[in-house]
PDB file of C-alpha atoms and ligand atoms in Angstrom:
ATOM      1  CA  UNK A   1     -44.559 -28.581 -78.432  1.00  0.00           C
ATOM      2  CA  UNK A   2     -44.271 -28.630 -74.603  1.00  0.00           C
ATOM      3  CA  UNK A   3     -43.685 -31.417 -72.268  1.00  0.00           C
ATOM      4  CA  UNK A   4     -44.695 -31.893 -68.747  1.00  0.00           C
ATOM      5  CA  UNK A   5     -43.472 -33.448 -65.209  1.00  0.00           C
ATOM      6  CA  UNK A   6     -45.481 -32.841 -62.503  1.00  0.00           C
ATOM      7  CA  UNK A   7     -45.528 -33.787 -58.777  1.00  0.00           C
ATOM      8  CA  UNK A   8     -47.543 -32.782 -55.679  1.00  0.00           C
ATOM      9  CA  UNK A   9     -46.900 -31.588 -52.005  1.00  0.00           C
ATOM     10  CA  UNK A  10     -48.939 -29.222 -49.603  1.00  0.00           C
ATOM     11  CA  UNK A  11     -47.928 -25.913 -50.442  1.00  0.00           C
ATOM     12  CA  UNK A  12     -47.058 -23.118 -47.997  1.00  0.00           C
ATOM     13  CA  UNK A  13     -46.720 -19.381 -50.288  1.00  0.00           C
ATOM     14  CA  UNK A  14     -49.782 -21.311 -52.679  1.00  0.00           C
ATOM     15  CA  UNK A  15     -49.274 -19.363 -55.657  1.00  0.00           C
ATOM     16  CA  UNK A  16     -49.132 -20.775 -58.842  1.00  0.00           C
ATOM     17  CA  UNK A  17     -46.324 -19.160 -60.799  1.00  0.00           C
ATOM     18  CA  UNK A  18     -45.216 -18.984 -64.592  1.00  0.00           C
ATOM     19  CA  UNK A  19     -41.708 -18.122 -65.302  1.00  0.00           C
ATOM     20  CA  UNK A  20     -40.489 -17.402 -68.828  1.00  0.00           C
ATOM     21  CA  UNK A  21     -37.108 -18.444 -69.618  1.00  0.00           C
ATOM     22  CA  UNK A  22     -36.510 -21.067 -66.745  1.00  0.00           C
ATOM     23  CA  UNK A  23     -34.067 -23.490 -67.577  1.00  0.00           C
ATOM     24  CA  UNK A  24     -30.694 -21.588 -66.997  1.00  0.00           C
ATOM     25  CA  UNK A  25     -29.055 -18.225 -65.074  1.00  0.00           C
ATOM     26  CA  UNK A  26     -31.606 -15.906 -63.709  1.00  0.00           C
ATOM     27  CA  UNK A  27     -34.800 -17.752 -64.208  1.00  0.00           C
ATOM     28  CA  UNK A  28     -33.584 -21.118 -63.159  1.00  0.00           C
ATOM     29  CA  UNK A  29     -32.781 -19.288 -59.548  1.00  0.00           C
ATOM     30  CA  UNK A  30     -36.069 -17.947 -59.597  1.00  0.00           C
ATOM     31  CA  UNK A  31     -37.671 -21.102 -60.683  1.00  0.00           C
ATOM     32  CA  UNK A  32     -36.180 -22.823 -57.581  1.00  0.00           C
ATOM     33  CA  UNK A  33     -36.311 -19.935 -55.311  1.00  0.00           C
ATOM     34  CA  UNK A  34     -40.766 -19.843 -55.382  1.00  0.00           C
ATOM     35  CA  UNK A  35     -40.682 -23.738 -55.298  1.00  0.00           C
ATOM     36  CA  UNK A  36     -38.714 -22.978 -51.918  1.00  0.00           C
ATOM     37  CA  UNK A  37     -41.388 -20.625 -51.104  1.00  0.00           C
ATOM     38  CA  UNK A  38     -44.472 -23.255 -51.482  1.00  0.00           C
ATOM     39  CA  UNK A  39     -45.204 -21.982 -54.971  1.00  0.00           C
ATOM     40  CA  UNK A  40     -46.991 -24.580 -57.807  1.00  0.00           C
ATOM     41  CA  UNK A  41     -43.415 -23.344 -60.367  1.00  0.00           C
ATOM     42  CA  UNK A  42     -44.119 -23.483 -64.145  1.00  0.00           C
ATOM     43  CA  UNK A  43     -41.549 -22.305 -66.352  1.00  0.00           C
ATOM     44  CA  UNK A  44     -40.597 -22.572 -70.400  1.00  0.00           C
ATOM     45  CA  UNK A  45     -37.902 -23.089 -72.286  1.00  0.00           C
ATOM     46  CA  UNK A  46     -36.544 -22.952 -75.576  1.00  0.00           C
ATOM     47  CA  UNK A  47     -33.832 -25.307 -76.122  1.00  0.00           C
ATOM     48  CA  UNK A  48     -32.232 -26.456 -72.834  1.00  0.00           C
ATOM     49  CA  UNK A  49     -34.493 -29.617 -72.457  1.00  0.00           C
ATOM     50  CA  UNK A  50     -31.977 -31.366 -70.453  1.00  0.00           C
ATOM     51  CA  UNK A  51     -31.415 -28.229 -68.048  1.00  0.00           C
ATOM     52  CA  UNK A  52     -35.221 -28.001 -67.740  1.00  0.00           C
ATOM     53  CA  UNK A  53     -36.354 -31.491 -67.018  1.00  0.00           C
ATOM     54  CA  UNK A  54     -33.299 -32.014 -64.442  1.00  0.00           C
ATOM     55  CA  UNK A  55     -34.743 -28.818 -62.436  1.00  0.00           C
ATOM     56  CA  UNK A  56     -38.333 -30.172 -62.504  1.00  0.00           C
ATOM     57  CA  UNK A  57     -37.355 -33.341 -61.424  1.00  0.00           C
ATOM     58  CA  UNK A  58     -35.204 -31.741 -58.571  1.00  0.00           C
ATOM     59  CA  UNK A  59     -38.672 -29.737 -57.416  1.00  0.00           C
ATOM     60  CA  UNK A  60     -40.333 -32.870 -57.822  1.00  0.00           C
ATOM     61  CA  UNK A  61     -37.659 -35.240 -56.125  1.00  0.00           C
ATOM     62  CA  UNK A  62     -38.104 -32.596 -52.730  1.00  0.00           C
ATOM     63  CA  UNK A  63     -41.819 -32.736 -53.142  1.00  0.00           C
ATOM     64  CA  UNK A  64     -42.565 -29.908 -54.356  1.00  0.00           C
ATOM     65  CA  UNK A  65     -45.068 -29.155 -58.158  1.00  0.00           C
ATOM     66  CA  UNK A  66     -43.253 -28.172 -61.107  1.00  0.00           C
ATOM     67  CA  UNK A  67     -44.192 -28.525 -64.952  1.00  0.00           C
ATOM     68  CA  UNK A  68     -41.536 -27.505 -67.886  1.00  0.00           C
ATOM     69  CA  UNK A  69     -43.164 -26.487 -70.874  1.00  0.00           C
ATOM     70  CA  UNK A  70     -41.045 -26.482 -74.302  1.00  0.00           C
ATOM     71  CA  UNK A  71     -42.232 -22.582 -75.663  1.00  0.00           C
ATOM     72  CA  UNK A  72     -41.006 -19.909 -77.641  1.00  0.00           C
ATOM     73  CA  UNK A  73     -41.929 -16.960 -76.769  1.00  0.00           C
ATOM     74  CA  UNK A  74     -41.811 -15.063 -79.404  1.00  0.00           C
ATOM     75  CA  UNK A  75     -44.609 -17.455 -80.855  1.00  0.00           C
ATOM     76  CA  UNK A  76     -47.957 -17.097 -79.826  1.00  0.00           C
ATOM     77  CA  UNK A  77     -48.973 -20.474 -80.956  1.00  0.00           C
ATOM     78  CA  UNK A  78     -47.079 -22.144 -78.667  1.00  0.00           C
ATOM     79  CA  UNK A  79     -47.359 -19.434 -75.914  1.00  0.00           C
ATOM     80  CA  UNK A  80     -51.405 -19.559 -75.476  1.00  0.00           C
ATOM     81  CA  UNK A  81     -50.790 -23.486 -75.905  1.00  0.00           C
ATOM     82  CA  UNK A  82     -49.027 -23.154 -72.456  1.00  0.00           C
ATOM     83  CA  UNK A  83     -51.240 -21.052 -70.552  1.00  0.00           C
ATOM     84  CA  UNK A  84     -53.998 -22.646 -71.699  1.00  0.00           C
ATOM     85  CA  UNK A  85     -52.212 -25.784 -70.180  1.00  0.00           C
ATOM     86  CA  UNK A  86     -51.566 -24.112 -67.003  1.00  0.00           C
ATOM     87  CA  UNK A  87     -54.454 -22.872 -66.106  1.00  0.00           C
ATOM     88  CA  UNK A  88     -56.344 -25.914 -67.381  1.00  0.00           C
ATOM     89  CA  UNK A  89     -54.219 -27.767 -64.743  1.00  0.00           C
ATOM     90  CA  UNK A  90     -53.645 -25.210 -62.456  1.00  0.00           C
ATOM     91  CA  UNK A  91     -56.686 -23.308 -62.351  1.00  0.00           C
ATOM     92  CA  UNK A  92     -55.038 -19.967 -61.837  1.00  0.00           C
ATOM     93  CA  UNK A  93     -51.828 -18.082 -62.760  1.00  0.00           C
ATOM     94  CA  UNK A  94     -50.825 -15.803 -59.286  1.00  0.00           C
ATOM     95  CA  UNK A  95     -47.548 -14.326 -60.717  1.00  0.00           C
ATOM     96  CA  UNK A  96     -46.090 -14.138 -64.025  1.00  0.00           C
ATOM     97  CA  UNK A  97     -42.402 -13.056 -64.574  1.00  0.00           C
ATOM     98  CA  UNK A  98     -41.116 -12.519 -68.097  1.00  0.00           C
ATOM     99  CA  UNK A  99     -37.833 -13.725 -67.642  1.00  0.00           C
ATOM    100  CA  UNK A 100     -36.558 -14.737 -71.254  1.00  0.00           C
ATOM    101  CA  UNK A 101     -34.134 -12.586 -72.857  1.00  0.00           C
ATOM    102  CA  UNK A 102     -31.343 -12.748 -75.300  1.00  0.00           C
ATOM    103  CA  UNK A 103     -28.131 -10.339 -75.711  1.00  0.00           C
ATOM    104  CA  UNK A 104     -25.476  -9.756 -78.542  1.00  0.00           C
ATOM    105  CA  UNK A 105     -23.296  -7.524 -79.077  1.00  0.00           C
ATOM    106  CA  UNK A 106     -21.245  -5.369 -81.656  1.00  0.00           C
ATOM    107  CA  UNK A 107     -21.188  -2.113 -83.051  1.00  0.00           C
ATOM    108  CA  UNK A 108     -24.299  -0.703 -83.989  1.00  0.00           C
ATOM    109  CA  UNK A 109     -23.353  -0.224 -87.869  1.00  0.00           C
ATOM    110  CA  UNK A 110     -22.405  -3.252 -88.095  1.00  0.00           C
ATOM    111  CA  UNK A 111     -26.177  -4.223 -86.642  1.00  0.00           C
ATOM    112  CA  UNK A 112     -28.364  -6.200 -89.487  1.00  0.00           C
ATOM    113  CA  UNK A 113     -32.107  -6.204 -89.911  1.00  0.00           C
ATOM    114  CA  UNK A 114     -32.659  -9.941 -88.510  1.00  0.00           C
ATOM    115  CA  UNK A 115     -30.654  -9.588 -85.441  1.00  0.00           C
ATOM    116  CA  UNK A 116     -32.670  -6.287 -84.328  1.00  0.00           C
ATOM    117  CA  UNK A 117     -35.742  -8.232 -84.948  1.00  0.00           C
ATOM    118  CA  UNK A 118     -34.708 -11.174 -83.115  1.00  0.00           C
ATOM    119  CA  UNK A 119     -33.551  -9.370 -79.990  1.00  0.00           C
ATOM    120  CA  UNK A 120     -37.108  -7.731 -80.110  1.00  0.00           C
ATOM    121  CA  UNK A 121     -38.577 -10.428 -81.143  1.00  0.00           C
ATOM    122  CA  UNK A 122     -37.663 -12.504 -77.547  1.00  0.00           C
ATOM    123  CA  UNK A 123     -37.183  -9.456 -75.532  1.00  0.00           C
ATOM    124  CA  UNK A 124     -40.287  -7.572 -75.916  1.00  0.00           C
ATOM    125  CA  UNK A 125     -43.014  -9.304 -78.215  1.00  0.00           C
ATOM    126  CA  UNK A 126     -42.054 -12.264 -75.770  1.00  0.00           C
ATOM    127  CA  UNK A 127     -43.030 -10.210 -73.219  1.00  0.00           C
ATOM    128  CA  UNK A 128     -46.734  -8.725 -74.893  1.00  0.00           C
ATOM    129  CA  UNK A 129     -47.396 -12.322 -76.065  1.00  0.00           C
ATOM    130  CA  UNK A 130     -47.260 -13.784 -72.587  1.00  0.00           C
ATOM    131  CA  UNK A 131     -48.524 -10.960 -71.135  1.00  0.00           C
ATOM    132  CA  UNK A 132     -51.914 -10.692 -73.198  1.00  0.00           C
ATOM    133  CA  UNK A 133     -52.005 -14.509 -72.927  1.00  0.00           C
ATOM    134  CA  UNK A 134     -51.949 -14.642 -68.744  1.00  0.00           C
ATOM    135  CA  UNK A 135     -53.734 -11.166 -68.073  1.00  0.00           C
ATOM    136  CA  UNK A 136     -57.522 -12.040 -68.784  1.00  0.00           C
ATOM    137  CA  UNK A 137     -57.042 -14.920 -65.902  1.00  0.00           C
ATOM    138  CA  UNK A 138     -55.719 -12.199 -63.330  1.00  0.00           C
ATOM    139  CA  UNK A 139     -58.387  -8.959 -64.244  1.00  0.00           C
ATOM    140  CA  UNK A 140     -61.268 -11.776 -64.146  1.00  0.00           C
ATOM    141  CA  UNK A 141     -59.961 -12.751 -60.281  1.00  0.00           C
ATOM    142  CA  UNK A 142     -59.124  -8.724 -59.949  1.00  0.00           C
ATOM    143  CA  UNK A 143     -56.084 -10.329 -58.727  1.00  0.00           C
ATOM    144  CA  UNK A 144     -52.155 -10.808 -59.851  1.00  0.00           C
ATOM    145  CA  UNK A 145     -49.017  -9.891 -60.222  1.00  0.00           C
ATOM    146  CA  UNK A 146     -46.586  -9.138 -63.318  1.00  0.00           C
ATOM    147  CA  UNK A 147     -42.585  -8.887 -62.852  1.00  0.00           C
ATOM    148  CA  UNK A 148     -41.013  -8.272 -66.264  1.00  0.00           C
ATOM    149  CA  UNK A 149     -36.792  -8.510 -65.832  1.00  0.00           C
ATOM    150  CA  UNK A 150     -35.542  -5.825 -68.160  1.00  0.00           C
ATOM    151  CA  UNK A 151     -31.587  -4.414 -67.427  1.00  0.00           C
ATOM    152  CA  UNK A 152     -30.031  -1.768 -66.187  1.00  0.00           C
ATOM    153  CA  UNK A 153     -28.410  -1.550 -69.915  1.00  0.00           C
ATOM    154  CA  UNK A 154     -32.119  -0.504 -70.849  1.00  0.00           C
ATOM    155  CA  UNK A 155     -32.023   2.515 -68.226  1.00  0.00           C
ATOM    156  CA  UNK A 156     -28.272   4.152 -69.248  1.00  0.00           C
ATOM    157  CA  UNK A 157     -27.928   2.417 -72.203  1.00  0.00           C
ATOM    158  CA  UNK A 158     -24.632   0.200 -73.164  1.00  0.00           C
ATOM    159  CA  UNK A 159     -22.025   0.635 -76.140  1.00  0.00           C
ATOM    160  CA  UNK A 160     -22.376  -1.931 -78.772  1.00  0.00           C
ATOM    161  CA  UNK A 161     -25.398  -3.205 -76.958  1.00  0.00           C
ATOM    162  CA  UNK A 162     -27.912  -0.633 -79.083  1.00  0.00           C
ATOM    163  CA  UNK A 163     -30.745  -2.949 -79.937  1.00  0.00           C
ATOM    164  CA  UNK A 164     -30.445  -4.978 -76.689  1.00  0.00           C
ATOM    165  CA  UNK A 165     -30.596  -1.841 -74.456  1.00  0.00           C
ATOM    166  CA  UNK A 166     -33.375  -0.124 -76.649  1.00  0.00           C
ATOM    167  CA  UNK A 167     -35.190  -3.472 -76.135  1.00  0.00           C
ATOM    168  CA  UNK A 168     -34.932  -3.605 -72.526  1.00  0.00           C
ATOM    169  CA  UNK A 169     -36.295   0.493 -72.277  1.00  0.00           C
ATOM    170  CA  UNK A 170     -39.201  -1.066 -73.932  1.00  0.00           C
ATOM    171  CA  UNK A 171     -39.815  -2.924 -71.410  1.00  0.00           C
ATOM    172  CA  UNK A 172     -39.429  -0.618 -68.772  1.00  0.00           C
ATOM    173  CA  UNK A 173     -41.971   1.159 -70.966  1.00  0.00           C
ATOM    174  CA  UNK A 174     -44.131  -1.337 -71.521  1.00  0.00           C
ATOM    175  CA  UNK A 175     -44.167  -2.262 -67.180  1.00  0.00           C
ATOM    176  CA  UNK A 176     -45.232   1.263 -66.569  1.00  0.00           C
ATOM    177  CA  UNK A 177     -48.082   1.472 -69.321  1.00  0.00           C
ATOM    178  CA  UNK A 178     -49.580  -1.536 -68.301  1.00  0.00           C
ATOM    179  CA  UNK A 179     -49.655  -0.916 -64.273  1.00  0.00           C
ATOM    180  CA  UNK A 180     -51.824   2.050 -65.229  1.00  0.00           C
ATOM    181  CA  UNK A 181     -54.233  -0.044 -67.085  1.00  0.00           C
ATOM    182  CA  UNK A 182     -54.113  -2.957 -65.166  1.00  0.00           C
ATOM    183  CA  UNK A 183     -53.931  -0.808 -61.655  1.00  0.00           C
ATOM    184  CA  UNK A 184     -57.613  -0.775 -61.778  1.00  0.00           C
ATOM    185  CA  UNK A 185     -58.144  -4.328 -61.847  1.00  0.00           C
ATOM    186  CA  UNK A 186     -56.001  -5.160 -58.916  1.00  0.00           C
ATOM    187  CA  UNK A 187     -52.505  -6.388 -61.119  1.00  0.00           C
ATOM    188  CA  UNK A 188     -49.950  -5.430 -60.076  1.00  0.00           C
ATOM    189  CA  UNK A 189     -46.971  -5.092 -62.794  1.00  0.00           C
ATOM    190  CA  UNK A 190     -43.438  -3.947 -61.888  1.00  0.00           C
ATOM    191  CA  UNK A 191     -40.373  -4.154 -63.172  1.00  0.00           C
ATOM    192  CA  UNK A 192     -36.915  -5.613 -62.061  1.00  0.00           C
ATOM    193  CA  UNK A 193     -33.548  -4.278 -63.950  1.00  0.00           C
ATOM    194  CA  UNK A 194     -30.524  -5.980 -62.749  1.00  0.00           C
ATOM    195  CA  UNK A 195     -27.054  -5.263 -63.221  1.00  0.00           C
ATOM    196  CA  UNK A 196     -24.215  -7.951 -64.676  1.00  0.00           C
ATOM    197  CA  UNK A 197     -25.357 -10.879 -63.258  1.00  0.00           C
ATOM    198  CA  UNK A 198     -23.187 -13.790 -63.471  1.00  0.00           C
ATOM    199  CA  UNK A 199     -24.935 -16.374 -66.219  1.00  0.00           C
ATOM    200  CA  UNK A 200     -24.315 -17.883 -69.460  1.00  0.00           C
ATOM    201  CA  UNK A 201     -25.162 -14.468 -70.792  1.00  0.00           C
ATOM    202  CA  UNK A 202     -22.205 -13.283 -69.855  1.00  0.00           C
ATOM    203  CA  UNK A 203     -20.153 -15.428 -71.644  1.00  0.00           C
ATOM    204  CA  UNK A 204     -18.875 -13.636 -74.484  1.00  0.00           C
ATOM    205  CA  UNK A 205     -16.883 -11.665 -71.812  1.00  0.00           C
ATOM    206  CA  UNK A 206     -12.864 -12.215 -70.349  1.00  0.00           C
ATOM    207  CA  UNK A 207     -11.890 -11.857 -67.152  1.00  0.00           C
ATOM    208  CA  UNK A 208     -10.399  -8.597 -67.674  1.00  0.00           C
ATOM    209  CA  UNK A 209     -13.875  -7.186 -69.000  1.00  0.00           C
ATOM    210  CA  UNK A 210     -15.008  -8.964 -66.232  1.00  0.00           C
ATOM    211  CA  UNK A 211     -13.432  -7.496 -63.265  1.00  0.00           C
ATOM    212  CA  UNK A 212     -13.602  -4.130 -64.957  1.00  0.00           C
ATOM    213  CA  UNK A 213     -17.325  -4.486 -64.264  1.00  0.00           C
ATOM    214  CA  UNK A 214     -17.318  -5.586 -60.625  1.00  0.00           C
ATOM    215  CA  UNK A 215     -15.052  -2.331 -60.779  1.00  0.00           C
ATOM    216  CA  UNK A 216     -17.668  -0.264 -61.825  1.00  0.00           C
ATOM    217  CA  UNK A 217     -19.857  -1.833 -58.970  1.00  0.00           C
ATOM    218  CA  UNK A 218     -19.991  -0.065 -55.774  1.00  0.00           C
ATOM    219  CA  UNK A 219     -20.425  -3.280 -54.209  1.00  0.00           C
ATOM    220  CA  UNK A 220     -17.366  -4.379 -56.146  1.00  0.00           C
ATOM    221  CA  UNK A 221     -18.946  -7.704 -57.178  1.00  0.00           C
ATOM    222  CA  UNK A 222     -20.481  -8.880 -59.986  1.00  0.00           C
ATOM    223  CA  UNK A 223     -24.130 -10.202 -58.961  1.00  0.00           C
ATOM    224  CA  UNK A 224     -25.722 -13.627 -58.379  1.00  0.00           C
ATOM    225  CA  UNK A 225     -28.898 -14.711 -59.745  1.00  0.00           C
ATOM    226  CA  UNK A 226     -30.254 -15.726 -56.366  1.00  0.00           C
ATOM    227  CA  UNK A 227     -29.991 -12.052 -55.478  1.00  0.00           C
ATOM    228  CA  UNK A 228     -32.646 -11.203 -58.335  1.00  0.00           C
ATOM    229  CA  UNK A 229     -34.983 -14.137 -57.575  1.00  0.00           C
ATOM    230  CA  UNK A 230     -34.911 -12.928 -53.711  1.00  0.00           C
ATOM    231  CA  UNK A 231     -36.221  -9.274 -55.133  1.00  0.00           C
ATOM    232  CA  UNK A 232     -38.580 -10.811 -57.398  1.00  0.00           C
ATOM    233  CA  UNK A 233     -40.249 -13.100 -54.758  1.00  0.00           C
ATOM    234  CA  UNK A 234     -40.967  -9.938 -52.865  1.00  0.00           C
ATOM    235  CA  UNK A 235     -42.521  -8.135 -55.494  1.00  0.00           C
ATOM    236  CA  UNK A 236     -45.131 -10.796 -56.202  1.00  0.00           C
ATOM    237  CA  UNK A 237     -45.332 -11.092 -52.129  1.00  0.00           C
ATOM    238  CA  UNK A 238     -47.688  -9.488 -49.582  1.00  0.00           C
ATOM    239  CA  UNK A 239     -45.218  -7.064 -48.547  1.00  0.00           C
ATOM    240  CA  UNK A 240     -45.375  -5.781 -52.008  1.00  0.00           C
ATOM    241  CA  UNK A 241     -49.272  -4.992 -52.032  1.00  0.00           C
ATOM    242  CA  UNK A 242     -48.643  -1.156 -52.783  1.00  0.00           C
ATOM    243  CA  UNK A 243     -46.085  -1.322 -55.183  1.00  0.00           C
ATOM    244  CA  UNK A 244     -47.081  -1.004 -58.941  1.00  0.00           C
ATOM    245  CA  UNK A 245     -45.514   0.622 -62.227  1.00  0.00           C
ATOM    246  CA  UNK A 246     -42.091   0.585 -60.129  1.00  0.00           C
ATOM    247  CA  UNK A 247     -38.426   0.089 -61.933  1.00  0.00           C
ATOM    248  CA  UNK A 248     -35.982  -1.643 -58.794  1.00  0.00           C
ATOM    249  CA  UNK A 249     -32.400  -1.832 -59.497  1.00  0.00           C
ATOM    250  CA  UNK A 250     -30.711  -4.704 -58.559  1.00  0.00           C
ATOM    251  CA  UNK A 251     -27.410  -3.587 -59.462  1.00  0.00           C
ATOM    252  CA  UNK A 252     -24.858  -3.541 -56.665  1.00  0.00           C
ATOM    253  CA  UNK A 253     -24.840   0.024 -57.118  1.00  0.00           C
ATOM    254  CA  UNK A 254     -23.677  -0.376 -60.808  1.00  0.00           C
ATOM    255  CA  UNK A 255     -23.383   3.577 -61.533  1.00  0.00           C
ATOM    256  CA  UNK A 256     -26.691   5.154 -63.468  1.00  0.00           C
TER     257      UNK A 256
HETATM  258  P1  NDP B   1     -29.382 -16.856 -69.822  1.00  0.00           P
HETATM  259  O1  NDP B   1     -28.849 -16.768 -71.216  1.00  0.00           O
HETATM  260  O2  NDP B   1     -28.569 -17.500 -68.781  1.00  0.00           O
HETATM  261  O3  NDP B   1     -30.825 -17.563 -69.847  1.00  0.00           O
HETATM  262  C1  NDP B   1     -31.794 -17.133 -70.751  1.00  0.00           C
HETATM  263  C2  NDP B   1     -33.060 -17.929 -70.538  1.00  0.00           C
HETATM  264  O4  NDP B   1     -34.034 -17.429 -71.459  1.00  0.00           O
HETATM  265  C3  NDP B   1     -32.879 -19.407 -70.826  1.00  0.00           C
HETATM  266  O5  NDP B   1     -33.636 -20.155 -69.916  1.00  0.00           O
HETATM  267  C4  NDP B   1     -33.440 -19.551 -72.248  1.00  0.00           C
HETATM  268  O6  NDP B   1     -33.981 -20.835 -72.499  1.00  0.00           O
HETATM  269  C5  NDP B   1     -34.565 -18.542 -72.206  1.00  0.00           C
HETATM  270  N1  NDP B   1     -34.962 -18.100 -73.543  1.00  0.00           N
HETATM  271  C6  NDP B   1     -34.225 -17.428 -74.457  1.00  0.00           C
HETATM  272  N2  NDP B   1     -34.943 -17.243 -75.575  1.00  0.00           N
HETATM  273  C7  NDP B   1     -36.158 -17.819 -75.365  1.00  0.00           C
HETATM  274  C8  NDP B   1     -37.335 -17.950 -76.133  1.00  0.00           C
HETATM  275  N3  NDP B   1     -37.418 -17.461 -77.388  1.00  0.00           N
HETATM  276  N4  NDP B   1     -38.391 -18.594 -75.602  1.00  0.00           N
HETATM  277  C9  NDP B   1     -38.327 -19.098 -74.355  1.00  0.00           C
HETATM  278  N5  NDP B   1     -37.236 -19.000 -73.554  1.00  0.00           N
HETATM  279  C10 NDP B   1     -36.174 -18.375 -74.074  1.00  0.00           C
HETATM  280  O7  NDP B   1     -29.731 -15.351 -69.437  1.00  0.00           O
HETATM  281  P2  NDP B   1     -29.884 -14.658 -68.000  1.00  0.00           P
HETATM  282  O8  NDP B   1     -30.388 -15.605 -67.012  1.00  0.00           O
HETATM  283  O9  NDP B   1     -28.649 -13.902 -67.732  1.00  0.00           O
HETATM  284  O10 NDP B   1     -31.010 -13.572 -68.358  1.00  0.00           O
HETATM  285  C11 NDP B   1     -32.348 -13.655 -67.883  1.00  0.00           C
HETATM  286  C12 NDP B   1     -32.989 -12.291 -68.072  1.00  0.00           C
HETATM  287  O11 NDP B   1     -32.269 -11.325 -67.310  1.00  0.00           O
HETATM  288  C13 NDP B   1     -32.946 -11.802 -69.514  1.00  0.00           C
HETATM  289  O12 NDP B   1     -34.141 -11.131 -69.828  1.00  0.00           O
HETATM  290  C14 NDP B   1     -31.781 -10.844 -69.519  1.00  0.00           C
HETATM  291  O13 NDP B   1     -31.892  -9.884 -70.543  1.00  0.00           O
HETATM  292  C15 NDP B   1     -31.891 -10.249 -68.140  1.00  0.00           C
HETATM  293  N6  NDP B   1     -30.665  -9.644 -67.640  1.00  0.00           N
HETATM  294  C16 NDP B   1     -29.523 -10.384 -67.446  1.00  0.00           C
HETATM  295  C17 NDP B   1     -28.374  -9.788 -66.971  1.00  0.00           C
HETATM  296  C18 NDP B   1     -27.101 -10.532 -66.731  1.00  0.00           C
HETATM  297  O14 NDP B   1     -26.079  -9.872 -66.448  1.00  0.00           O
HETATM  298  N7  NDP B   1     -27.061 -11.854 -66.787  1.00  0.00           N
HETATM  299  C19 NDP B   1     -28.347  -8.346 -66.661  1.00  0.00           C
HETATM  300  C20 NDP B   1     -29.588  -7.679 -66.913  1.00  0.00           C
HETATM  301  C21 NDP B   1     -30.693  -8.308 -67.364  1.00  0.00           C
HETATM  302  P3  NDP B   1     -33.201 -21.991 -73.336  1.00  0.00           P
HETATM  303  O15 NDP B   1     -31.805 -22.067 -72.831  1.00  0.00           O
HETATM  304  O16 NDP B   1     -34.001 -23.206 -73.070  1.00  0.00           O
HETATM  305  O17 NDP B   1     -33.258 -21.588 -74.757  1.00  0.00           O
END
């Protein structure tokens, strides 16, 4: 179901971190971007096995800790098979970002049943099934912080992206909701919604359709995924201590 490499060094941020979604694009960046930071990085995956274990063994190789877990996350088997595995081995879970999202595209009438349910299957009972899974560690420690990465698509909406956008504004739903609940206990839970990113994800798209997007971008770029893993290692940070139920575009100044 999962599999496991594991190393050891002294750590300087000492978190212990669970990203969803870590083998490629934006979680892979954020995967290495805590190790940098002194965090203990476990992350999941889905079918990139080869991706995954190369990054772990990377962490490992510069002495840091990382453990890649085979996990869907839209099944809850496997999913409380992996936190129970973390914290069994880690003792804690610090920060959890929901990372894991899929995308298609087409015209809305031509949208079936199964792909709707798919899309909400990964992109938001992913997110409630690893959610409810790591939140009973974090309110017992009155401690913890939740990033979920949901899209600027899910704030304006994008044509031909229907399902995909209206998953993503659950999410942005969902973040606020829960910092309310969870405010009380000390979690923190925010929410990160970044513009076109530069990942497999984007692979369905030219060059022209492309460009026509950095267009659109006041920063006339399209964006790295370095640049969201920088913005999510603040929000789990110190600096962060205040902010809760908060939305943070990471868009370039893609327009709204
Ligand atoms: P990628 O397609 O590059 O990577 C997706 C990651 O999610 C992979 O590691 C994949 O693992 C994992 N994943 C997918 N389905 C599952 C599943 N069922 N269980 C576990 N892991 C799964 O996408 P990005 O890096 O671009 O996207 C990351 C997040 O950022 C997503 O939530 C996406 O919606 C969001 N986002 C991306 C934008 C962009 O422009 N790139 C813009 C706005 C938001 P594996 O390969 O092993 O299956």
């Amino acid at each position: 179901m999962y599999e496991i490499r594991q190393g050891s060094s002294g750590l300087m941020f000492g978190k212990v971190v669970l990203i969803t979604g870590g083998s490629r694009g934006i979680g892979r960046a954020i995967v290495r971007k805590f190790s940098q930071a002194g965090c203990s990085v476990h992350f999941c995956y889905k079918n990139s096995e080869n991706e995954a274990n190369s990054l772990a063994s990377e962490i490992v190789r510069s002495g840091g800790v990382a453990v890649a877990y085979r996990c869907d996350v839209t099944d809850r088997e496997q999913v409380e098979r992996m936190t129970g595995e973390v914290l069994s081995s880690a003792g804690q879970i610090d920060v959890l970002i929901n990372n894991a999202g899929i995308a298609s595209a087409g015209l809305f009438c031509d949208l079936c049943e199964s792909d709707w349910n798919r899309i909400f299957d990964v992109n938001v009972k992913g997110v409630f099934n690893v959610t409810q899974a790591v939140m009973g560690d974090m309110v017992r420690r009155k401690q913890g912080s939740i990033i979920n990465i949901a899209s600027v698509w899910g704030e304006v909406g994008a044509s031909c992206e229907v399902a995909y956008s209206a998953s993503k504004a659950a999410v942005i739903g969902f973040t606020k909701a829960l910092a309310k609940e969870l405010g009380p206990s000390g979690v923190r839970v925010n929410c990160i919604t970044p513009g076109v990113i530069e990942t497999d994800m984007l692979g369905g798209l030219g060059v022209a359709d492309l460009s026509a997007l950095a267009e659109m971008t006041a920063l006339c770029r399209i964006g790295q995924p370095d640049e969201i893993a920088s913005v999510a290692l603040f929000l789990s940070g110190e600096g962060a201590s205040f902010i809760t139920g908060q939305v943070l575009g990471v868009n370039g100044g893609f327009p709204l």
